[in-house]
Coordinates of C-alpha atoms in Angstrom, one line a residue:
M173 CA 68.0 -21.3 -3.2
K174 CA 66.6 -19.0 0.1
K175 CA 66.2 -16.1 -2.3
H176 CA 64.5 -18.3 -4.9
L177 CA 62.0 -19.3 -2.0
F178 CA 61.6 -16.0 -0.9
F179 CA 60.6 -14.6 -4.3
L180 CA 58.3 -17.5 -4.5
C181 CA 56.5 -16.9 -1.2
M182 CA 56.2 -13.2 -2.4
T183 CA 55.0 -13.9 -5.4
L184 CA 52.2 -16.5 -3.7
L185 CA 51.5 -13.9 -1.1
S186 CA 51.0 -11.7 -4.0
S187 CA 48.6 -13.6 -5.8
T188 CA 46.2 -14.3 -2.8
F189 CA 46.3 -10.4 -1.9
V190 CA 45.1 -10.2 -5.8
F191 CA 43.1 -12.9 -5.5
A192 CA 41.2 -11.4 -2.3
Q193 CA 40.9 -7.9 -4.0
D194 CA 39.4 -8.9 -7.1
K195 CA 37.1 -12.1 -5.6
Y196 CA 34.2 -9.6 -6.4
A197 CA 33.8 -8.2 -9.4
Q198 CA 33.8 -4.6 -8.3
N199 CA 35.4 -2.4 -11.6
F200 CA 31.9 -1.6 -13.4
G201 CA 33.1 1.8 -14.3
N202 CA 30.7 4.4 -15.2
G203 CA 27.7 4.5 -17.6
N204 CA 26.0 6.3 -19.6
S205 CA 22.2 6.9 -19.5
E206 CA 19.8 7.7 -22.2
A207 CA 16.2 9.1 -21.7
N208 CA 14.2 6.9 -18.8
G209 CA 17.9 6.8 -17.0
R210 CA 17.8 5.3 -14.1
S211 CA 19.9 5.7 -10.5
W212 CA 20.9 4.6 -6.9
T213 CA 20.3 8.0 -5.8
N214 CA 17.5 8.6 -3.0
T215 CA 17.8 4.5 -2.1
V216 CA 16.4 3.7 0.8
F217 CA 16.4 0.2 2.8
Q218 CA 13.4 -0.6 5.1
T219 CA 13.0 -4.1 6.7
A220 CA 9.2 -5.2 7.7
T221 CA 9.4 -6.9 11.1
D222 CA 6.3 -8.1 10.7
E223 CA 5.8 -11.8 9.0
T224 CA 8.1 -11.8 6.3
K225 CA 11.2 -9.7 6.6
T226 CA 11.4 -7.5 3.7
V227 CA 14.1 -5.2 2.7
N228 CA 12.4 -2.8 0.2
V229 CA 15.5 -1.1 -1.9
N230 CA 14.5 1.9 -3.6
F231 CA 15.6 4.0 -6.2
D232 CA 15.5 7.1 -8.5
T233 CA 14.3 7.2 -11.2
S234 CA 15.2 10.5 -12.7
N235 CA 17.3 11.6 -15.7
Q236 CA 20.8 11.0 -15.0
S237 CA 23.5 12.1 -18.0
S238 CA 26.3 9.5 -16.5
Y239 CA 26.0 7.5 -13.2
T240 CA 28.0 5.3 -10.9
I241 CA 26.7 1.6 -12.3
F242 CA 28.2 0.2 -8.5
S243 CA 27.9 1.0 -5.1
D244 CA 29.2 -1.1 -2.4
E245 CA 26.9 -0.4 1.1
L246 CA 28.5 -3.8 2.8
A247 CA 30.0 -1.8 5.7
T248 CA 26.9 0.3 6.1
E249 CA 24.7 -1.3 8.9
E250 CA 21.5 0.4 8.4
N251 CA 21.4 -1.5 5.4
K252 CA 21.6 -4.7 6.8
I253 CA 19.2 -7.3 8.1
T254 CA 19.5 -10.5 10.0
V255 CA 18.3 -13.6 8.8
L256 CA 18.3 -17.6 10.1
R257 CA 19.4 -20.5 8.3
G258 CA 16.1 -22.0 6.6
E259 CA 14.4 -18.4 7.1
T260 CA 12.4 -16.9 4.3
F261 CA 12.9 -13.5 3.4
N262 CA 11.9 -10.7 0.9
I263 CA 13.8 -8.7 -1.7
T264 CA 11.7 -6.0 -3.2
I265 CA 12.7 -3.4 -5.6
N266 CA 11.4 -0.3 -6.4
G267 CA 10.9 2.0 -8.7
N268 CA 10.2 2.5 -12.7
L269 CA 11.1 -1.1 -13.3
N270 CA 9.5 -0.5 -17.0
W271 CA 11.5 -2.6 -20.0
M272 CA 14.1 -3.7 -16.8
Y273 CA 15.3 -7.0 -15.6
T274 CA 16.3 -7.5 -12.1
M275 CA 18.3 -10.1 -10.7
V276 CA 19.8 -11.3 -7.0
Y277 CA 22.9 -12.9 -6.2
I278 CA 24.0 -14.2 -2.6
D279 CA 27.4 -15.4 -1.6
W280 CA 26.1 -18.2 0.8
N281 CA 28.8 -20.1 1.3
A282 CA 31.0 -16.9 1.5
D283 CA 34.0 -18.3 -0.7
G284 CA 33.7 -14.7 -2.6
S285 CA 31.7 -15.2 -5.7
F286 CA 29.0 -16.7 -6.8
D287 CA 29.4 -18.9 -8.8
E288 CA 27.3 -21.8 -6.9
T289 CA 23.8 -22.3 -8.3
T290 CA 22.0 -21.5 -5.6
E291 CA 23.5 -18.2 -4.9
K292 CA 21.8 -17.2 -8.3
I293 CA 18.7 -16.2 -6.7
G294 CA 16.3 -15.2 -9.9
I295 CA 15.4 -13.0 -12.7
L296 CA 12.6 -11.2 -13.3
P297 CA 10.9 -10.9 -15.9
S298 CA 12.4 -14.7 -16.1
T299 CA 11.0 -15.9 -20.0
E300 CA 10.7 -12.5 -21.7
R301 CA 12.2 -9.6 -23.1
A302 CA 10.2 -7.1 -24.3
F303 CA 7.5 -7.4 -21.5
N304 CA 4.2 -6.0 -20.3
N305 CA 3.9 -3.5 -17.2
G306 CA 0.9 -5.1 -16.5
T307 CA 1.7 -8.6 -15.7
A308 CA 3.1 -9.9 -12.6
E309 CA 7.1 -10.2 -13.2
G310 CA 6.9 -7.8 -15.7
S311 CA 5.3 -4.6 -12.8
S312 CA 6.9 -1.5 -14.1
A313 CA 6.7 -0.3 -9.9
S314 CA 8.1 -3.3 -8.2
R315 CA 9.8 -6.7 -8.3
T316 CA 9.7 -9.4 -5.1
H317 CA 12.6 -11.5 -5.1
T318 CA 11.5 -14.5 -2.3
I319 CA 14.6 -15.7 -0.3
T320 CA 15.1 -18.9 1.2
V321 CA 18.4 -19.3 3.4
P322 CA 19.7 -22.3 3.0
E323 CA 20.1 -24.7 5.9
D324 CA 23.9 -25.0 5.6
A325 CA 24.6 -20.7 4.3
T326 CA 27.6 -19.6 6.3
I327 CA 27.1 -17.9 9.4
T328 CA 29.0 -14.8 9.1
E329 CA 27.8 -11.2 9.7
N330 CA 28.8 -9.7 6.1
T331 CA 27.3 -12.1 3.9
R332 CA 27.9 -10.4 0.1
I333 CA 24.0 -10.1 -1.2
R334 CA 24.1 -8.6 -4.9
I335 CA 21.5 -6.5 -6.4
L336 CA 21.4 -6.0 -11.0
I337 CA 19.2 -3.9 -12.4
G338 CA 19.8 -3.8 -16.5
W339 CA 17.5 -2.4 -19.4
Y340 CA 16.4 -4.7 -21.5
R341 CA 18.9 -4.0 -24.0
T342 CA 21.5 -5.4 -21.4
L343 CA 22.1 -8.1 -23.9
D344 CA 24.2 -9.8 -25.6
D345 CA 25.2 -9.1 -29.5
S346 CA 22.5 -12.0 -30.8
G347 CA 19.8 -10.2 -28.5
S348 CA 19.6 -12.8 -26.0
L349 CA 20.0 -11.4 -22.0
L350 CA 23.8 -11.9 -21.2
D351 CA 24.4 -15.0 -19.1
E352 CA 23.5 -15.1 -15.6
A353 CA 26.4 -17.0 -14.9
N354 CA 28.6 -14.3 -16.4
W355 CA 27.3 -10.9 -15.7
E356 CA 29.5 -10.2 -13.0
N357 CA 32.7 -10.3 -15.3
W358 CA 31.2 -7.8 -18.0
S359 CA 33.5 -5.5 -18.3
S360 CA 33.1 -1.5 -17.7
T361 CA 32.7 -1.0 -21.4
T362 CA 30.8 -3.9 -22.4
I363 CA 28.2 -1.8 -19.9
D364 CA 28.9 1.3 -21.2
Q365 CA 27.8 0.3 -24.8
K366 CA 24.9 -1.9 -23.4
K367 CA 23.6 1.3 -20.9
D368 CA 21.5 1.6 -18.1
A369 CA 23.4 -1.2 -16.0
M370 CA 23.1 -0.8 -12.0
V371 CA 25.0 -3.1 -9.4
R372 CA 24.8 -2.6 -6.2
D373 CA 26.0 -4.8 -2.7
F374 CA 24.7 -5.1 0.4
A375 CA 25.2 -7.2 3.7
L376 CA 23.0 -9.5 5.3
A377 CA 24.0 -11.1 8.8
I378 CA 23.2 -14.9 8.6
E379 CA 23.0 -16.4 12.3
N380 CA 21.8 -20.2 13.1
N381 CA 18.8 -21.0 13.7
T382 CA 19.2 -22.5 17.0
I383 CA 16.3 -20.1 19.2
P384 CA 17.8 -18.9 22.4
E385 CA 15.6 -19.6 25.9
R386 CA 14.1 -16.0 26.2
T387 CA 10.9 -14.3 28.2
I388 CA 8.1 -13.0 27.0
T389 CA 5.8 -11.0 29.1
V390 CA 2.9 -8.8 27.8
E391 CA 1.1 -6.0 29.7
S392 CA -2.0 -3.5 29.7
S393 CA -1.4 -0.1 29.4
A394 CA -5.0 0.2 30.9
P395 CA -6.3 -3.3 32.1
E396 CA -9.9 -1.4 32.5
M397 CA -9.4 -0.5 29.1
G398 CA -8.5 -3.7 27.7
T399 CA -6.6 -7.3 28.2
V400 CA -3.5 -9.0 26.8
A401 CA -3.2 -12.8 26.3
I402 CA -0.2 -14.6 25.0
V403 CA -1.9 -17.8 22.8
G404 CA -1.1 -20.8 24.0
T405 CA -0.8 -20.7 27.7
T406 CA -2.8 -18.5 30.3
E407 CA 0.1 -16.5 32.3
Q408 CA 1.2 -13.3 30.8
S409 CA 4.6 -14.5 30.9
I410 CA 6.4 -17.1 29.0
T411 CA 10.3 -18.7 29.3
T412 CA 10.4 -20.3 25.3
S413 CA 12.7 -21.3 22.8
E414 CA 9.9 -20.8 19.8
L415 CA 10.8 -18.5 17.6
E416 CA 7.4 -17.0 17.4
V417 CA 4.9 -16.3 19.9
T418 CA 1.6 -14.6 19.8
V419 CA 0.6 -12.3 21.4
I420 CA -3.4 -11.0 21.2
A421 CA -4.5 -7.3 22.5
T422 CA -8.3 -7.1 23.6
P423 CA -9.9 -4.2 24.2
K424 CA -13.2 -3.8 26.5
E425 CA -16.2 -1.8 25.2
G426 CA -16.2 1.8 24.5
Y427 CA -12.7 1.4 23.7
M428 CA -9.8 0.7 21.4
F429 CA -6.5 -0.7 21.0
I430 CA -3.7 1.2 19.8
D431 CA -0.2 -0.2 19.2
W432 CA 2.0 -2.3 21.4
R433 CA 5.0 -0.7 22.5
N434 CA 8.6 -1.8 24.5
I435 CA 10.2 -0.6 27.5
D436 CA 11.3 2.7 25.6
N437 CA 8.1 3.4 24.5
E438 CA 8.7 2.4 20.5
V439 CA 6.0 0.8 18.7
I440 CA 6.5 -2.7 17.8
S441 CA 3.5 -3.3 16.0
T442 CA -0.3 -1.5 15.4
S443 CA -2.0 -5.0 14.8
A444 CA -3.8 -6.1 17.7
T445 CA -2.1 -9.9 17.0
Y446 CA 1.0 -9.8 16.6
V447 CA 3.7 -12.6 16.3
Y448 CA 6.8 -12.2 18.1
N449 CA 9.7 -13.7 16.7
G450 CA 13.4 -11.8 17.8
L451 CA 15.8 -13.6 20.1
A452 CA 15.8 -11.2 22.7
G453 CA 13.7 -11.3 25.6
I454 CA 11.2 -8.6 25.2
T455 CA 8.2 -6.7 27.6
L456 CA 5.4 -5.9 25.1
Y457 CA 3.1 -3.5 26.4
A458 CA -0.3 -3.1 24.9
M459 CA -2.0 0.5 24.5
F460 CA -5.8 1.4 25.1
A461 CA -7.9 4.5 24.3
E462 CA -11.4 5.1 24.5
K463 CA -12.7 4.4 21.2
T464 CA -13.0 7.1 18.4
Y465 CA -13.5 6.9 14.7
P466 CA -10.6 3.8 13.2
I467 CA -6.8 5.3 12.8
M468 CA -5.5 5.9 9.7
Y469 CA -1.7 5.1 8.1
R470 CA -0.3 5.8 4.6
T471 CA 2.5 3.9 3.0
Y472 CA 4.2 4.9 -0.4
T473 CA 5.7 2.4 -2.6
T474 CA 8.1 5.1 -4.1
A475 CA 8.2 8.6 -2.8
N476 CA 6.9 10.1 -6.4
Q477 CA 3.2 8.5 -5.8
Q478 CA 2.1 11.2 -3.4
N479 CA 0.5 13.4 -5.6
R480 CA -2.9 11.3 -4.7
Y481 CA -5.0 14.1 -3.7
L482 CA -8.8 15.7 -4.2
R483 CA -9.0 19.9 -5.0
E484 CA -12.7 20.1 -4.7
V485 CA -15.7 17.7 -3.4
V486 CA -19.3 18.8 -4.0
A487 CA -22.3 17.1 -2.6
T488 CA -26.2 16.8 -4.7
V489 CA -29.0 16.4 -2.6
N490 CA -32.2 16.8 -4.0
N491 CA -30.8 18.3 -7.3
E492 CA -29.2 20.9 -5.0
Q493 CA -25.3 21.4 -5.1
Q494 CA -23.5 21.7 -2.0
T495 CA -19.8 22.5 -2.1
I496 CA -18.1 21.0 0.8
F497 CA -14.5 22.0 0.2
S498 CA -12.4 23.4 -2.6
A499 CA -8.5 23.7 -2.7
T500 CA -6.6 26.1 -4.9
T501 CA -2.7 25.7 -3.4
Q502 CA -0.8 22.8 -1.8
Q503 CA -1.3 24.0 1.4
D504 CA -5.2 23.8 1.3
L505 CA -5.4 20.0 0.4
P506 CA -3.3 20.1 2.9
Y507 CA 0.1 18.0 1.0
T508 CA 1.9 16.8 3.7
E509 CA 5.2 15.0 2.4
W510 CA 6.1 11.3 3.3
T511 CA 9.7 10.0 3.8
S512 CA 9.4 6.6 5.1
G513 CA 7.5 3.6 7.0
T514 CA 3.8 3.2 7.9
V515 CA 3.0 6.7 9.5
T516 CA -0.1 8.6 10.4
E517 CA 1.1 11.8 9.5
G518 CA -1.5 13.0 6.3
A519 CA -2.7 9.9 5.7
L520 CA -6.3 11.2 7.3
I521 CA -7.6 14.8 5.8
D522 CA -10.7 16.1 7.6
K523 CA -13.3 17.9 5.2
T524 CA -15.9 17.6 8.3
E525 CA -15.9 21.5 8.4
T526 CA -18.7 21.5 6.4
P527 CA -21.1 19.3 6.5
V528 CA -23.8 17.5 3.8
T529 CA -27.0 18.7 5.2
I530 CA -29.6 16.1 4.2
E531 CA -33.5 16.0 5.2
Q532 CA -34.6 13.9 7.2
G533 CA -37.1 10.7 4.5
T534 CA -34.0 11.7 1.7
G535 CA -33.2 8.0 0.0
V536 CA -30.2 9.0 -1.5
F537 CA -27.6 11.5 -2.0
S538 CA -24.8 11.6 -4.7
M539 CA -20.9 13.0 -4.0
T540 CA -18.6 14.3 -6.8
F541 CA -14.7 14.2 -5.8
K542 CA -12.5 15.8 -8.7
P543 CA -8.9 15.2 -8.0
W544 CA -6.1 17.7 -8.0
T545 CA -4.9 17.6 -11.0
E546 CA -1.6 20.8 -10.6
N547 CA 2.1 18.6 -10.4
I548 CA 3.5 18.7 -6.8
T549 CA 7.2 18.7 -6.0
I550 CA 8.1 15.2 -4.8
V551 CA 11.7 14.1 -3.8
G552 CA 13.1 17.5 -6.0
Q553 CA 11.0 16.6 -9.2
S554 CA 7.8 17.8 -10.4
K555 CA 4.9 15.1 -10.0
A556 CA 1.8 14.7 -12.1
S557 CA -1.2 13.8 -10.3
E558 CA -1.7 10.3 -9.9
L559 CA -5.1 9.9 -7.9
V560 CA -6.8 7.6 -11.0
W561 CA -3.9 4.8 -9.7
T562 CA -6.1 4.1 -6.8
Q563 CA -9.6 2.5 -5.7
Q564 CA -11.9 3.8 -3.8
A565 CA -13.9 2.8 -1.0
C566 CA -16.3 4.6 1.0
Y567 CA -18.2 4.4 4.6
I568 CA -20.9 6.0 6.3
D569 CA -21.8 5.8 10.2
W570 CA -25.2 5.7 10.6
N571 CA -25.5 4.4 13.8
G572 CA -23.0 6.6 15.6
D573 CA -20.7 3.6 17.6
K574 CA -17.1 5.2 16.1
D575 CA -17.2 2.3 13.7
F576 CA -17.5 1.6 9.6
E577 CA -18.7 -2.4 10.7
D578 CA -22.2 -2.6 10.6
E579 CA -25.0 -3.2 8.1
G580 CA -25.4 -0.4 5.8
E581 CA -22.2 1.4 6.4
I582 CA -19.5 0.0 3.7
Y583 CA -19.9 1.5 0.1
A584 CA -18.2 -1.4 -1.8
S585 CA -14.6 -0.3 -3.7
V586 CA -15.3 1.5 -6.9
G587 CA -12.4 1.8 -9.9
T588 CA -9.4 -0.1 -11.7
P589 CA -5.7 1.8 -11.2
A590 CA -5.0 2.8 -14.7
N591 CA -4.9 6.0 -16.4
N592 CA -8.5 5.7 -17.8
N593 CA -10.0 4.6 -14.4
N594 CA -13.3 5.9 -13.7
F595 CA -14.2 5.0 -10.2
G596 CA -17.1 3.5 -11.8
D597 CA -18.7 6.6 -13.0
E598 CA -18.8 6.1 -16.9
N599 CA -19.2 10.1 -17.4
G600 CA -16.9 11.1 -15.0
N601 CA -13.4 12.7 -16.0
A602 CA -10.1 14.2 -14.6
T603 CA -11.6 17.9 -15.4
N604 CA -15.1 17.4 -13.8
G605 CA -14.5 14.8 -11.1
W606 CA -15.9 11.3 -10.8
T607 CA -20.0 10.7 -9.6
R608 CA -20.5 8.6 -6.6
E609 CA -24.8 7.7 -5.4
F610 CA -25.6 6.7 -1.7
S611 CA -28.7 6.0 -0.4
I612 CA -29.3 6.5 3.2
P613 CA -31.1 3.6 5.4
N614 CA -34.4 4.5 6.2
T615 CA -33.9 4.2 9.8
V616 CA -31.3 7.2 10.1
T617 CA -32.8 9.8 12.7
P618 CA -31.8 13.5 12.5
G619 CA -28.2 13.5 13.7
T620 CA -24.3 14.0 13.0
Y621 CA -23.2 11.2 11.0
R622 CA -19.2 10.4 9.8
M623 CA -18.2 10.0 6.2
R624 CA -14.8 8.2 5.1
V625 CA -13.6 8.3 1.7
V626 CA -10.5 6.2 1.8
Y627 CA -8.4 6.3 -1.8
A628 CA -5.6 2.9 -1.9
E629 CA -3.9 1.0 -4.6
P630 CA -3.8 -2.7 -3.3
A631 CA -1.1 -4.7 -4.1
S632 CA -3.0 -6.8 -5.8
G633 CA -6.3 -7.8 -6.9
T634 CA -9.5 -5.6 -5.6
L635 CA -9.0 -3.1 -2.3
D636 CA -11.5 -4.9 0.1
A637 CA -13.8 -2.4 2.0
A638 CA -15.6 -4.7 4.4
T639 CA -11.6 -6.2 5.8
F640 CA -9.9 -2.7 4.9
F641 CA -10.6 -1.7 8.9
S642 CA -9.7 -5.0 10.7
G643 CA -8.5 -4.5 14.2
G644 CA -9.6 -0.7 14.4
Q645 CA -7.4 0.7 12.3
G646 CA -6.4 0.7 7.9
T647 CA -3.6 1.4 5.8
C648 CA -3.8 3.2 3.1
R649 CA -1.4 2.4 0.6
N650 CA -0.1 5.0 -2.2
G651 CA -2.8 7.2 -1.2
V652 CA -5.1 9.2 1.4
S653 CA -8.4 8.7 2.9
Y654 CA -10.6 12.0 3.9
D655 CA -13.6 12.2 6.4
F656 CA -16.9 14.0 5.6
A657 CA -20.0 15.2 8.0
I658 CA -23.2 14.3 7.2
T659 CA -26.1 16.2 9.1
I660 CA -29.9 14.8 8.5
E661 CA -32.1 17.8 9.6
K662 CA -35.4 17.1 10.9
A663 CA -37.6 16.6 7.9
S664 CA -39.9 19.9 7.6
T665 CA -43.8 20.5 7.1
T666 CA -43.8 21.2 3.8
A667 CA -41.7 17.8 2.8
L668 CA -43.9 15.5 4.7
Q669 CA -47.0 17.0 3.7
T670 CA -45.1 16.7 0.1
A671 CA -44.7 13.0 0.6
T672 CA -48.3 12.3 1.3
K673 CA -49.4 14.6 -1.3
L674 CA -47.7 11.9 -4.0
Q675 CA -49.3 9.0 -2.6
A676 CA -46.6 6.6 -3.7
Y677 CA -46.4 3.1 -3.0
Y678 CA -45.7 -0.8 -5.0
S679 CA -48.5 -2.1 -6.9
A680 CA -47.9 -6.0 -7.0
T681 CA -50.9 -6.5 -9.8
T682 CA -49.1 -4.0 -12.9
E683 CA -45.2 -5.1 -10.7
S684 CA -44.8 -0.9 -10.8
I685 CA -44.5 1.8 -8.5
V686 CA -47.4 4.6 -9.1
C687 CA -47.4 8.1 -7.2
G688 CA -50.1 10.8 -7.6
Q689 CA -48.4 12.9 -9.2
P690 CA -45.7 13.3 -12.0
A691 CA -42.3 12.6 -10.1
R692 CA -38.5 11.8 -10.1
I693 CA -38.5 7.9 -9.3
C694 CA -35.3 5.6 -8.2
I695 CA -34.9 2.2 -7.5
Y696 CA -32.0 0.4 -5.3
D697 CA -31.1 -2.5 -4.0
M698 CA -30.2 -2.4 -0.5
A699 CA -27.0 -2.2 -0.9
G700 CA -27.6 1.5 -2.9
K701 CA -26.9 0.8 -5.9
M702 CA -29.2 2.0 -8.9
L703 CA -31.2 -0.3 -10.6
L704 CA -34.0 1.8 -12.3
N705 CA -35.2 5.3 -13.0
G706 CA -37.6 7.6 -14.6
D707 CA -37.7 11.7 -14.7
N708 CA -41.3 13.0 -14.4
V709 CA -43.3 10.0 -14.7
S710 CA -46.3 8.9 -12.5
Q711 CA -45.7 5.1 -13.1
L712 CA -42.3 3.1 -13.5
S713 CA -42.7 -0.2 -13.8
V714 CA -39.6 -3.0 -11.9
A715 CA -41.3 -6.1 -13.7
T716 CA -37.7 -6.5 -14.7
L717 CA -36.5 -7.1 -11.5
N718 CA -36.3 -10.8 -9.6
Q719 CA -37.9 -10.7 -6.1
G720 CA -36.7 -9.0 -3.4
V721 CA -36.6 -6.2 -1.0
Y722 CA -35.7 -2.9 -2.9
I723 CA -35.8 0.8 -2.5
A724 CA -37.8 3.3 -4.5
N725 CA -37.3 6.5 -4.0
V726 CA -39.7 9.8 -5.5
N727 CA -38.5 13.4 -5.7
G728 CA -36.2 12.4 -2.5
Q729 CA -38.8 10.4 -0.5
P730 CA -37.8 7.0 0.4
F731 CA -39.5 3.9 1.3
K732 CA -38.7 -0.1 1.0
F733 CA -40.8 -2.8 -1.1
V734 CA -40.9 -6.3 -1.7
K735 CA -41.3 -7.7 -5.1

């Protein structure tokens, strides 16, 4: 009897052991990849601590003749984020997702499976097998799963998250997407047949949403340059159990905010208004400095998007061309490698050494921006030019106050990120470049002015040029920025005589611009957009324009008129 009991106990123990080993399906085997195969190589986990926490999971898109389907990162501490019960966070999967599905599962109750309905977080795209790159769910660059931690989620340091990426052919024999509830039980043979499925596990630390009391203190690095405050109190130090504490840094006249730092001089946030939601006490130091032009940062969705540079810029002033810079090598660009995060290195390229030279009284000039068209080796792979996947916004600090916020200094963003992007120039192309005209306020006096050209790919919609530099800084998403110098020279006696000889004026009777001799006449709205033009004419009708204030430019000599 004892012998039977012994064997029964051993059998039960053995069964329990096997169950513990098999409770998460992990034997996915190896896959064989066809053209455009993907892999988990070069995966990077990043956590955004401002606002909603985000895990960015990047995967390599290089062709792989074979690859490991399953990768378990549960024990990798740097790939873990901490969340609270009830808190919302994002998992964003980045890479070449064209024709791919993404699925996310989280074992909220830590029972060793993803069986519960709430543990099947979702699948994107959710409704269509063959989907368009341009749709939100079917984006070929990024998919974001937004997740809220259940209030009853098990408190644990290692809650398992599983991410599946599967090609659209990861289907059953009927052509339907395999059942979400059963995909974890796919055999390695099934995946080998269906091609290009990848599974990755990592850990989530879940904590109770009871916030301990902690002390938050704010200090100014230089009180003569700027002040600090905690929203809701006049004190600069509070002890609270509130999760979110908002702090504000305000620079004084002639100074600018740089960033918030901790006692170890680590940058906590570059936003002047920062919401701290950490569980430990902290002293936040606001760093200020003498005012300069806005600080530029850059970040990329994936590292292989970095070939987005200009190779040449040519300015045209009164029909005369001026080459501002021309690059023939990567070093001339200069190319600066980006690896991860939001950084200042390589975000702003200074091309102010050769200024655009303009004579006082000129009303408009143009610049032609030619993209770098050669391949650049990025993360070991040769990548083609992608500047067309950005939008362009331009700024000129006409009043010299070291910002781009005043009237007449902001030139709206142009372009639609796509292979056929023309940046607002219907006649432009990647070989000859894209040309853009800029109006000059008639109040500008001789001097040198800073111009900034931004190339960025907004996460959605249109790049908002008016708010891009909020807080005295700007971030180029998937792009870079350039600074140029605009030098306005005092008008020569000859130019003044020419302007007098032209005797150009607006005639309300004929609703036209009239001048004393044939000339080039251009009409602009107050935002600098050309509305009408004529070459070698002594009169140009403006009868089709609505009532308002406009700028007429006659052979480079501007003046305002009211219709």
